[in-house]
CSV table of C-alpha atoms in Angstrom, one decimal:
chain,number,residue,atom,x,y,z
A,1,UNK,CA,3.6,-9.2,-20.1
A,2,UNK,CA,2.0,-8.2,-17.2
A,3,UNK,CA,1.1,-10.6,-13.6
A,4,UNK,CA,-1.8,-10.5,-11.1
A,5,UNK,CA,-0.7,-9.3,-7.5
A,6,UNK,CA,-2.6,-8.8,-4.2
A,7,UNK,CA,-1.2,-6.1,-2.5
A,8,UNK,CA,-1.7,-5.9,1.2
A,9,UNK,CA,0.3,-3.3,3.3
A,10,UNK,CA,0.3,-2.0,6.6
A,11,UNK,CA,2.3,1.0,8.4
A,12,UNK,CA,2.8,1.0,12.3
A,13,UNK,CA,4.3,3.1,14.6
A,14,UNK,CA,1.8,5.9,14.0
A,15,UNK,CA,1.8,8.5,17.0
A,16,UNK,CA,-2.1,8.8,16.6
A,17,UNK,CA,-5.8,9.1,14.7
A,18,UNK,CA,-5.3,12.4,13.4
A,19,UNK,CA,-1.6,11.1,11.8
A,20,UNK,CA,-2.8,7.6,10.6
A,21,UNK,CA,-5.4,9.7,8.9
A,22,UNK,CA,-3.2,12.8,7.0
A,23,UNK,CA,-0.8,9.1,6.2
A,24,UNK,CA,-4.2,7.4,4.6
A,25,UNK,CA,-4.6,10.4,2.7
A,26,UNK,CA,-1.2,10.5,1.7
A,27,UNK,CA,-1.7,7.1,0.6
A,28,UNK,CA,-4.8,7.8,-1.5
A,29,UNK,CA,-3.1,9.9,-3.2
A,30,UNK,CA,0.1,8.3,-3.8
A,31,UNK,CA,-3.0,5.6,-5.3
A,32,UNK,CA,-4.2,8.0,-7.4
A,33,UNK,CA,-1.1,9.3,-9.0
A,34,UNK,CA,-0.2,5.1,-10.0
A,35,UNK,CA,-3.4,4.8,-11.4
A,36,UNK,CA,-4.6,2.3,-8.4
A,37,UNK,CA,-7.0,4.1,-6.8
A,38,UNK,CA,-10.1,2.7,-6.5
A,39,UNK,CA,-8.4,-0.6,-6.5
A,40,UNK,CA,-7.6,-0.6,-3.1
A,41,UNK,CA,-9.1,-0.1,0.3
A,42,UNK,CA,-7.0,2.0,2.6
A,43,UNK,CA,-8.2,2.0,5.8
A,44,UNK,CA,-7.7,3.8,9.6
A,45,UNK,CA,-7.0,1.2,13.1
A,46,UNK,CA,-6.1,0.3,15.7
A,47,UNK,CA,-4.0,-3.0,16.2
A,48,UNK,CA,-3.6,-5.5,18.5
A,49,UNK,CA,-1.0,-3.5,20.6
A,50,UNK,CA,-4.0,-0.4,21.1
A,51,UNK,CA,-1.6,1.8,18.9
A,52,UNK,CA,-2.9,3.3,15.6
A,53,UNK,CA,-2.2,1.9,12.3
A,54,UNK,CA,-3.0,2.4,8.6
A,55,UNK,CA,-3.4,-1.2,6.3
A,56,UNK,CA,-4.5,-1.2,2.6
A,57,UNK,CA,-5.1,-4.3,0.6
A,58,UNK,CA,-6.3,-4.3,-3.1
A,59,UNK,CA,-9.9,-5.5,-3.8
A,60,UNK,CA,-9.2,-7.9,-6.3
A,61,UNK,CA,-5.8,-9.1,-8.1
A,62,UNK,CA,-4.3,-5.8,-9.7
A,63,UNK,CA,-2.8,-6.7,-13.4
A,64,UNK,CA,0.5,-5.1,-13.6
A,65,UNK,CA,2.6,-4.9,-17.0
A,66,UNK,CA,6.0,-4.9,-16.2
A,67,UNK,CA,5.5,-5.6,-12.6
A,68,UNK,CA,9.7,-5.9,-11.8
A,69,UNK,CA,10.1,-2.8,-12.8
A,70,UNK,CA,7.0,-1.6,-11.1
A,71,UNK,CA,7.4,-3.1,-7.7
A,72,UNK,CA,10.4,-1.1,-6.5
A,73,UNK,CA,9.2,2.0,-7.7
A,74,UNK,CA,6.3,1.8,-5.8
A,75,UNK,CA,7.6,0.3,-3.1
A,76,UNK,CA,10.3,3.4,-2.5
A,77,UNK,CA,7.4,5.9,-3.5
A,78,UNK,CA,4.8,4.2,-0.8
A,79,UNK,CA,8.1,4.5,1.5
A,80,UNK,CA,8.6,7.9,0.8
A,81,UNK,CA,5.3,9.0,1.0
A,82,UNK,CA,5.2,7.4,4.9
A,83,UNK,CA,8.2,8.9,5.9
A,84,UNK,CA,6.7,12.8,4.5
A,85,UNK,CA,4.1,12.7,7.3
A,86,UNK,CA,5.3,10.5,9.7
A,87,UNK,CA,9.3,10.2,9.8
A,88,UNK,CA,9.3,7.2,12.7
A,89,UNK,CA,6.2,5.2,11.0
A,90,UNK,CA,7.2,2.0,9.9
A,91,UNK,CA,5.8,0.8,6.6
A,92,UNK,CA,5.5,-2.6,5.4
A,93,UNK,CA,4.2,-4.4,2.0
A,94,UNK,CA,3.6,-7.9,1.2
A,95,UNK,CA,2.7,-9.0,-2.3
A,96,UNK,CA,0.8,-11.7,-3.1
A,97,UNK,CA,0.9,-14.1,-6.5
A,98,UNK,CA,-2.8,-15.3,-6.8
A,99,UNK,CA,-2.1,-17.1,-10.6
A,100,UNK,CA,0.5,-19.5,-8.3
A,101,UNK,CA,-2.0,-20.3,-5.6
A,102,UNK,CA,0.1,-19.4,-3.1
């Protein structure tokens, strides 16, 4: 059976442009390989503090089958694929449930 998620995700603590970018890349790929890519907008910032900061959200709900198995392997890949370029970045996901209106 498979669910629609949103998937929205951000990772702070980026030192600068030129790291949020090789982590965006990172990302993109980690994207491809899950078979998401083009599914979701990654994107380069700045927050609200001035400091640099990748976020990602998909375009539409994604249609997962076996999303509980799913979720924590992406979830520790994503991590993993941070902590690769940028060891003190601090990523975070939030999932989204559109079918329940949340």
């Amino acid at each position: 059976m498979s669910v629609n998620i949103d998937l929205e995700f951000t990772v702070t603590g980026v030192a600068d442009e030129p790291q949020a970018r090789e982590i965006a890349g990172a990302l993109e790929e980690l994207a491809r390989e899950e078979s998401v890519d083009g599914y979701i907008r990654i994107t380069v910032g700045v927050g609200e503090d001035g400091a640099c900061l990748v976020s990602g959200k998909s375009r539409f709900p994604l249609s997962i089958s076996g999303f509980h198995r799913w979720q924590p392997h992406f979830e520790g890949l994503f991590a993993m694929t941070v902590a690769e370029v940028a060891a003190d970045a601090r990523p975070e996901i939030s999932w989204g449930y559109p079918d329940e209106g949340y």
